[in-house]
């Protein structure tokens, strides 16, 4: 897993370009990124993005599921 703690992407690189490159390289199964909805000082709050192109992706399974409510800013209404 690669953990990103960056506040700025490399020069002339968009989020889409960075993510596309990460997917295609297939080096890491997961990408740990900071939540954009929470202040940066919350180190324990992060999102894991899974790479479906990684060879080990098929080995992932759900152990436990939890109820989740979307934050109000994410819901149109």
PDB file of N, CA and C in Angstrom:
ATOM      1  N   UNK A   1       0.848  -1.168   0.000  1.00  0.00           N
ATOM      2  CA  UNK A   1       0.000   0.000   0.000  1.00  0.00           C
ATOM      3  C   UNK A   1       0.892   1.229   0.000  1.00  0.00           C
ATOM      4  N   UNK A   2       0.539   2.176  -0.814  1.00  0.00           N
ATOM      5  CA  UNK A   2       1.243   3.444  -0.818  1.00  0.00           C
ATOM      6  C   UNK A   2       0.395   4.448  -0.052  1.00  0.00           C
ATOM      7  N   UNK A   3       1.019   5.204   0.820  1.00  0.00           N
ATOM      8  CA  UNK A   3       0.304   6.187   1.620  1.00  0.00           C
ATOM      9  C   UNK A   3       0.673   7.575   1.134  1.00  0.00           C
ATOM     10  N   UNK A   4      -0.345   8.350   0.803  1.00  0.00           N
ATOM     11  CA  UNK A   4      -0.103   9.703   0.315  1.00  0.00           C
ATOM     12  C   UNK A   4      -0.370  10.713   1.408  1.00  0.00           C
ATOM     13  N   UNK A   5       0.611  11.505   1.728  1.00  0.00           N
ATOM     14  CA  UNK A   5       0.453  12.623   2.640  1.00  0.00           C
ATOM     15  C   UNK A   5       1.007  13.831   1.920  1.00  0.00           C
ATOM     16  N   UNK A   6       0.356  14.186   0.863  1.00  0.00           N
ATOM     17  CA  UNK A   6       0.805  15.334   0.091  1.00  0.00           C
ATOM     18  C   UNK A   6      -0.334  16.328   0.006  1.00  0.00           C
ATOM     19  N   UNK A   7       0.019  17.586   0.003  1.00  0.00           N
ATOM     20  CA  UNK A   7      -1.010  18.606  -0.120  1.00  0.00           C
ATOM     21  C   UNK A   7      -1.025  19.169  -1.531  1.00  0.00           C
ATOM     22  N   UNK A   8      -0.044  18.783  -2.330  1.00  0.00           N
ATOM     23  CA  UNK A   8       0.049  19.276  -3.692  1.00  0.00           C
ATOM     24  C   UNK A   8       0.580  18.163  -4.590  1.00  0.00           C
ATOM     25  N   UNK A   9      -0.056  17.993  -5.723  1.00  0.00           N
ATOM     26  CA  UNK A   9       0.409  16.982  -6.678  1.00  0.00           C
ATOM     27  C   UNK A   9       1.674  17.463  -7.383  1.00  0.00           C
ATOM     28  N   UNK A  10       2.427  16.544  -7.982  1.00  0.00           N
ATOM     29  CA  UNK A  10       3.595  16.963  -8.765  1.00  0.00           C
ATOM     30  C   UNK A  10       3.189  17.976  -9.842  1.00  0.00           C
ATOM     31  N   UNK A  11       4.102  18.836 -10.185  1.00  0.00           N
ATOM     32  CA  UNK A  11       3.830  19.892 -11.170  1.00  0.00           C
ATOM     33  C   UNK A  11       3.205  19.323 -12.441  1.00  0.00           C
ATOM     34  N   UNK A  12       2.235  20.021 -12.958  1.00  0.00           N
ATOM     35  CA  UNK A  12       1.530  19.674 -14.196  1.00  0.00           C
ATOM     36  C   UNK A  12       0.900  18.285 -14.169  1.00  0.00           C
ATOM     37  N   UNK A  13       0.451  17.851 -12.968  1.00  0.00           N
ATOM     38  CA  UNK A  13      -0.205  16.557 -12.843  1.00  0.00           C
ATOM     39  C   UNK A  13      -1.563  16.769 -12.192  1.00  0.00           C
ATOM     40  N   UNK A  14      -2.619  16.365 -12.870  1.00  0.00           N
ATOM     41  CA  UNK A  14      -3.953  16.471 -12.283  1.00  0.00           C
ATOM     42  C   UNK A  14      -4.226  15.222 -11.442  1.00  0.00           C
ATOM     43  N   UNK A  15      -5.257  15.298 -10.622  1.00  0.00           N
ATOM     44  CA  UNK A  15      -5.643  14.143  -9.817  1.00  0.00           C
ATOM     45  C   UNK A  15      -5.983  12.953 -10.717  1.00  0.00           C
ATOM     46  N   UNK A  16      -6.650  13.233 -11.815  1.00  0.00           N
ATOM     47  CA  UNK A  16      -7.031  12.164 -12.747  1.00  0.00           C
ATOM     48  C   UNK A  16      -5.785  11.527 -13.359  1.00  0.00           C
ATOM     49  N   UNK A  17      -4.819  12.330 -13.768  1.00  0.00           N
ATOM     50  CA  UNK A  17      -3.579  11.794 -14.348  1.00  0.00           C
ATOM     51  C   UNK A  17      -2.825  10.952 -13.333  1.00  0.00           C
ATOM     52  N   UNK A  18      -2.734  11.455 -12.092  1.00  0.00           N
ATOM     53  CA  UNK A  18      -2.019  10.725 -11.044  1.00  0.00           C
ATOM     54  C   UNK A  18      -2.705   9.382 -10.783  1.00  0.00           C
ATOM     55  N   UNK A  19      -4.035   9.407 -10.620  1.00  0.00           N
ATOM     56  CA  UNK A  19      -4.773   8.181 -10.345  1.00  0.00           C
ATOM     57  C   UNK A  19      -4.701   7.184 -11.485  1.00  0.00           C
ATOM     58  N   UNK A  20      -4.780   7.675 -12.710  1.00  0.00           N
ATOM     59  CA  UNK A  20      -4.691   6.804 -13.881  1.00  0.00           C
ATOM     60  C   UNK A  20      -3.327   6.131 -13.940  1.00  0.00           C
ATOM     61  N   UNK A  21      -2.282   6.897 -13.696  1.00  0.00           N
ATOM     62  CA  UNK A  21      -0.928   6.332 -13.701  1.00  0.00           C
ATOM     63  C   UNK A  21      -0.789   5.287 -12.597  1.00  0.00           C
ATOM     64  N   UNK A  22      -1.304   5.588 -11.417  1.00  0.00           N
ATOM     65  CA  UNK A  22      -1.236   4.656 -10.290  1.00  0.00           C
ATOM     66  C   UNK A  22      -1.951   3.349 -10.632  1.00  0.00           C
ATOM     67  N   UNK A  23      -3.138   3.441 -11.213  1.00  0.00           N
ATOM     68  CA  UNK A  23      -3.875   2.239 -11.601  1.00  0.00           C
ATOM     69  C   UNK A  23      -3.097   1.399 -12.604  1.00  0.00           C
ATOM     70  N   UNK A  24      -2.628   2.039 -13.648  1.00  0.00           N
ATOM     71  CA  UNK A  24      -1.969   1.310 -14.747  1.00  0.00           C
ATOM     72  C   UNK A  24      -0.647   0.682 -14.335  1.00  0.00           C
ATOM     73  N   UNK A  25       0.052   1.283 -13.363  1.00  0.00           N
ATOM     74  CA  UNK A  25       1.332   0.713 -12.928  1.00  0.00           C
ATOM     75  C   UNK A  25       1.146  -0.598 -12.167  1.00  0.00           C
ATOM     76  N   UNK A  26       0.006  -0.781 -11.535  1.00  0.00           N
ATOM     77  CA  UNK A  26      -0.345  -2.021 -10.835  1.00  0.00           C
ATOM     78  C   UNK A  26       0.657  -2.407  -9.747  1.00  0.00           C
ATOM     79  N   UNK A  27       1.383  -1.444  -9.205  1.00  0.00           N
ATOM     80  CA  UNK A  27       2.391  -1.747  -8.181  1.00  0.00           C
ATOM     81  C   UNK A  27       1.780  -1.932  -6.798  1.00  0.00           C
ATOM     82  N   UNK A  28       0.789  -1.116  -6.452  1.00  0.00           N
ATOM     83  CA  UNK A  28       0.186  -1.178  -5.129  1.00  0.00           C
ATOM     84  C   UNK A  28      -1.274  -1.586  -5.250  1.00  0.00           C
ATOM     85  N   UNK A  29      -1.703  -2.393  -4.287  1.00  0.00           N
ATOM     86  CA  UNK A  29      -3.090  -2.839  -4.238  1.00  0.00           C
ATOM     87  C   UNK A  29      -4.002  -1.727  -3.720  1.00  0.00           C
ATOM     88  N   UNK A  30      -3.484  -0.935  -2.781  1.00  0.00           N
ATOM     89  CA  UNK A  30      -4.287   0.114  -2.169  1.00  0.00           C
ATOM     90  C   UNK A  30      -3.547   1.442  -2.169  1.00  0.00           C
ATOM     91  N   UNK A  31      -4.330   2.491  -2.239  1.00  0.00           N
ATOM     92  CA  UNK A  31      -3.814   3.850  -2.151  1.00  0.00           C
ATOM     93  C   UNK A  31      -4.510   4.500  -0.969  1.00  0.00           C
ATOM     94  N   UNK A  32      -3.740   4.902   0.033  1.00  0.00           N
ATOM     95  CA  UNK A  32      -4.296   5.525   1.231  1.00  0.00           C
ATOM     96  C   UNK A  32      -4.246   7.027   1.039  1.00  0.00           C
ATOM     97  N   UNK A  33      -5.415   7.660   1.072  1.00  0.00           N
ATOM     98  CA  UNK A  33      -5.482   9.108   0.864  1.00  0.00           C
ATOM     99  C   UNK A  33      -6.252   9.763   1.997  1.00  0.00           C
ATOM    100  N   UNK A  34      -5.916  10.987   2.250  1.00  0.00           N
ATOM    101  CA  UNK A  34      -6.587  11.777   3.277  1.00  0.00           C
ATOM    102  C   UNK A  34      -7.980  12.166   2.802  1.00  0.00           C
ATOM    103  N   UNK A  35      -8.927  12.200   3.689  1.00  0.00           N
ATOM    104  CA  UNK A  35     -10.279  12.627   3.351  1.00  0.00           C
ATOM    105  C   UNK A  35     -10.277  14.123   3.053  1.00  0.00           C
ATOM    106  N   UNK A  36     -10.966  14.526   1.990  1.00  0.00           N
ATOM    107  CA  UNK A  36     -11.061  15.959   1.673  1.00  0.00           C
ATOM    108  C   UNK A  36     -12.156  16.621   2.500  1.00  0.00           C
ATOM    109  N   UNK A  37     -12.965  15.826   3.179  1.00  0.00           N
ATOM    110  CA  UNK A  37     -14.042  16.385   3.985  1.00  0.00           C
ATOM    111  C   UNK A  37     -13.632  16.677   5.415  1.00  0.00           C
ATOM    112  N   UNK A  38     -12.467  16.186   5.814  1.00  0.00           N
ATOM    113  CA  UNK A  38     -11.992  16.407   7.175  1.00  0.00           C
ATOM    114  C   UNK A  38     -10.681  17.191   7.153  1.00  0.00           C
ATOM    115  N   UNK A  39     -10.452  17.990   8.197  1.00  0.00           N
ATOM    116  CA  UNK A  39      -9.173  18.720   8.256  1.00  0.00           C
ATOM    117  C   UNK A  39      -7.986  17.766   8.222  1.00  0.00           C
ATOM    118  N   UNK A  40      -6.862  18.241   7.706  1.00  0.00           N
ATOM    119  CA  UNK A  40      -5.679  17.407   7.498  1.00  0.00           C
ATOM    120  C   UNK A  40      -5.107  16.826   8.786  1.00  0.00           C
ATOM    121  N   UNK A  41      -5.378  17.465   9.934  1.00  0.00           N
ATOM    122  CA  UNK A  41      -4.782  16.974  11.173  1.00  0.00           C
ATOM    123  C   UNK A  41      -5.404  15.666  11.673  1.00  0.00           C
ATOM    124  N   UNK A  42      -6.491  15.220  11.063  1.00  0.00           N
ATOM    125  CA  UNK A  42      -7.103  13.955  11.444  1.00  0.00           C
ATOM    126  C   UNK A  42      -6.382  12.805  10.742  1.00  0.00           C
ATOM    127  N   UNK A  43      -5.229  12.416  11.269  1.00  0.00           N
ATOM    128  CA  UNK A  43      -4.430  11.364  10.650  1.00  0.00           C
ATOM    129  C   UNK A  43      -5.130  10.013  10.639  1.00  0.00           C
ATOM    130  N   UNK A  44      -6.059   9.796  11.560  1.00  0.00           N
ATOM    131  CA  UNK A  44      -6.724   8.499  11.640  1.00  0.00           C
ATOM    132  C   UNK A  44      -7.897   8.396  10.668  1.00  0.00           C
ATOM    133  N   UNK A  45      -8.246   9.476   9.999  1.00  0.00           N
ATOM    134  CA  UNK A  45      -9.351   9.464   9.040  1.00  0.00           C
ATOM    135  C   UNK A  45      -8.782   9.442   7.624  1.00  0.00           C
ATOM    136  N   UNK A  46      -8.968   8.343   6.949  1.00  0.00           N
ATOM    137  CA  UNK A  46      -8.435   8.223   5.603  1.00  0.00           C
ATOM    138  C   UNK A  46      -9.331   7.319   4.768  1.00  0.00           C
ATOM    139  N   UNK A  47      -9.061   7.289   3.510  1.00  0.00           N
ATOM    140  CA  UNK A  47      -9.814   6.471   2.566  1.00  0.00           C
ATOM    141  C   UNK A  47      -8.831   5.527   1.881  1.00  0.00           C
ATOM    142  N   UNK A  48      -9.218   4.283   1.729  1.00  0.00           N
ATOM    143  CA  UNK A  48      -8.407   3.333   0.975  1.00  0.00           C
ATOM    144  C   UNK A  48      -9.049   3.149  -0.388  1.00  0.00           C
ATOM    145  N   UNK A  49      -8.294   3.438  -1.427  1.00  0.00           N
ATOM    146  CA  UNK A  49      -8.765   3.233  -2.787  1.00  0.00           C
ATOM    147  C   UNK A  49      -8.137   1.936  -3.286  1.00  0.00           C
ATOM    148  N   UNK A  50      -8.972   1.018  -3.716  1.00  0.00           N
ATOM    149  CA  UNK A  50      -8.481  -0.280  -4.194  1.00  0.00           C
ATOM    150  C   UNK A  50      -8.177  -0.213  -5.678  1.00  0.00           C
ATOM    151  N   UNK A  51      -7.100  -0.894  -6.068  1.00  0.00           N
ATOM    152  CA  UNK A  51      -6.702  -0.946  -7.469  1.00  0.00           C
ATOM    153  C   UNK A  51      -7.202  -2.251  -8.092  1.00  0.00           C
ATOM    154  N   UNK A  52      -8.292  -2.184  -8.873  1.00  0.00           N
ATOM    155  CA  UNK A  52      -8.843  -3.412  -9.467  1.00  0.00           C
ATOM    156  C   UNK A  52      -7.947  -4.026 -10.539  1.00  0.00           C
ATOM    157  N   UNK A  53      -6.908  -3.325 -10.962  1.00  0.00           N
ATOM    158  CA  UNK A  53      -5.982  -3.873 -11.955  1.00  0.00           C
ATOM    159  C   UNK A  53      -4.825  -4.646 -11.321  1.00  0.00           C
ATOM    160  N   UNK A  54      -4.667  -4.529 -10.001  1.00  0.00           N
ATOM    161  CA  UNK A  54      -3.584  -5.218  -9.300  1.00  0.00           C
ATOM    162  C   UNK A  54      -3.880  -6.723  -9.256  1.00  0.00           C
ATOM    163  N   UNK A  55      -2.868  -7.568  -9.427  1.00  0.00           N
ATOM    164  CA  UNK A  55      -3.086  -9.020  -9.438  1.00  0.00           C
ATOM    165  C   UNK A  55      -3.739  -9.565  -8.163  1.00  0.00           C
ATOM    166  N   UNK A  56      -3.517  -8.943  -7.016  1.00  0.00           N
ATOM    167  CA  UNK A  56      -4.072  -9.439  -5.752  1.00  0.00           C
ATOM    168  C   UNK A  56      -5.481  -8.913  -5.461  1.00  0.00           C
ATOM    169  N   UNK A  57      -6.020  -8.102  -6.328  1.00  0.00           N
ATOM    170  CA  UNK A  57      -7.350  -7.533  -6.100  1.00  0.00           C
ATOM    171  C   UNK A  57      -8.401  -8.626  -5.896  1.00  0.00           C
ATOM    172  N   UNK A  58      -8.285  -9.713  -6.611  1.00  0.00           N
ATOM    173  CA  UNK A  58      -9.266 -10.794  -6.523  1.00  0.00           C
ATOM    174  C   UNK A  58      -9.223 -11.520  -5.172  1.00  0.00           C
ATOM    175  N   UNK A  59      -8.186 -11.264  -4.393  1.00  0.00           N
ATOM    176  CA  UNK A  59      -8.061 -11.905  -3.081  1.00  0.00           C
ATOM    177  C   UNK A  59      -8.775 -11.120  -1.973  1.00  0.00           C
ATOM    178  N   UNK A  60      -9.283  -9.951  -2.281  1.00  0.00           N
ATOM    179  CA  UNK A  60      -9.934  -9.103  -1.288  1.00  0.00           C
ATOM    180  C   UNK A  60     -11.353  -9.610  -1.033  1.00  0.00           C
ATOM    181  N   UNK A  61     -11.727  -9.647   0.229  1.00  0.00           N
ATOM    182  CA  UNK A  61     -13.097 -10.003   0.580  1.00  0.00           C
ATOM    183  C   UNK A  61     -13.518  -9.199   1.803  1.00  0.00           C
ATOM    184  N   UNK A  62     -14.808  -9.074   1.985  1.00  0.00           N
ATOM    185  CA  UNK A  62     -15.362  -8.296   3.094  1.00  0.00           C
ATOM    186  C   UNK A  62     -15.433  -9.178   4.334  1.00  0.00           C
ATOM    187  N   UNK A  63     -14.883  -8.682   5.433  1.00  0.00           N
ATOM    188  CA  UNK A  63     -14.931  -9.406   6.702  1.00  0.00           C
ATOM    189  C   UNK A  63     -16.116  -8.925   7.539  1.00  0.00           C
ATOM    190  N   UNK A  64     -16.318  -7.605   7.511  1.00  0.00           N
ATOM    191  CA  UNK A  64     -17.378  -7.022   8.332  1.00  0.00           C
ATOM    192  C   UNK A  64     -17.901  -5.775   7.637  1.00  0.00           C
ATOM    193  N   UNK A  65     -19.202  -5.591   7.666  1.00  0.00           N
ATOM    194  CA  UNK A  65     -19.812  -4.410   7.048  1.00  0.00           C
ATOM    195  C   UNK A  65     -20.413  -3.525   8.141  1.00  0.00           C
ATOM    196  N   UNK A  66     -20.368  -2.217   7.925  1.00  0.00           N
ATOM    197  CA  UNK A  66     -20.910  -1.245   8.873  1.00  0.00           C
ATOM    198  C   UNK A  66     -21.876  -0.316   8.151  1.00  0.00           C
ATOM    199  N   UNK A  67     -22.875   0.163   8.877  1.00  0.00           N
ATOM    200  CA  UNK A  67     -23.760   1.168   8.316  1.00  0.00           C
ATOM    201  C   UNK A  67     -22.979   2.451   8.086  1.00  0.00           C
ATOM    202  N   UNK A  68     -23.348   3.162   7.049  1.00  0.00           N
ATOM    203  CA  UNK A  68     -22.642   4.388   6.710  1.00  0.00           C
ATOM    204  C   UNK A  68     -23.648   5.429   6.244  1.00  0.00           C
ATOM    205  N   UNK A  69     -23.498   6.650   6.743  1.00  0.00           N
ATOM    206  CA  UNK A  69     -24.339   7.763   6.307  1.00  0.00           C
ATOM    207  C   UNK A  69     -23.466   8.745   5.549  1.00  0.00           C
ATOM    208  N   UNK A  70     -23.909   9.120   4.368  1.00  0.00           N
ATOM    209  CA  UNK A  70     -23.148  10.096   3.592  1.00  0.00           C
ATOM    210  C   UNK A  70     -23.199  11.450   4.271  1.00  0.00           C
ATOM    211  N   UNK A  71     -22.090  12.144   4.247  1.00  0.00           N
ATOM    212  CA  UNK A  71     -21.992  13.501   4.765  1.00  0.00           C
ATOM    213  C   UNK A  71     -22.886  14.400   3.915  1.00  0.00           C
ATOM    214  N   UNK A  72     -23.561  15.348   4.522  1.00  0.00           N
ATOM    215  CA  UNK A  72     -24.539  16.185   3.856  1.00  0.00           C
ATOM    216  C   UNK A  72     -24.064  16.852   2.593  1.00  0.00           C
ATOM    217  N   UNK A  73     -22.793  17.225   2.511  1.00  0.00           N
ATOM    218  CA  UNK A  73     -22.275  17.900   1.314  1.00  0.00           C
ATOM    219  C   UNK A  73     -22.182  16.983   0.119  1.00  0.00           C
ATOM    220  N   UNK A  74     -22.271  15.673   0.338  1.00  0.00           N
ATOM    221  CA  UNK A  74     -22.176  14.714  -0.756  1.00  0.00           C
ATOM    222  C   UNK A  74     -23.527  14.338  -1.343  1.00  0.00           C
ATOM    223  N   UNK A  75     -24.570  14.682  -0.639  1.00  0.00           N
ATOM    224  CA  UNK A  75     -25.904  14.280  -1.056  1.00  0.00           C
ATOM    225  C   UNK A  75     -26.620  15.476  -1.704  1.00  0.00           C
ATOM    226  N   UNK A  76     -27.072  15.270  -2.924  1.00  0.00           N
ATOM    227  CA  UNK A  76     -27.846  16.325  -3.590  1.00  0.00           C
ATOM    228  C   UNK A  76     -29.252  16.328  -3.024  1.00  0.00           C
ATOM    229  N   UNK A  77     -29.775  17.529  -2.841  1.00  0.00           N
ATOM    230  CA  UNK A  77     -31.125  17.522  -2.309  1.00  0.00           C
ATOM    231  C   UNK A  77     -31.729  18.826  -2.168  1.00  0.00           C
TER     232      UNK A  77
END
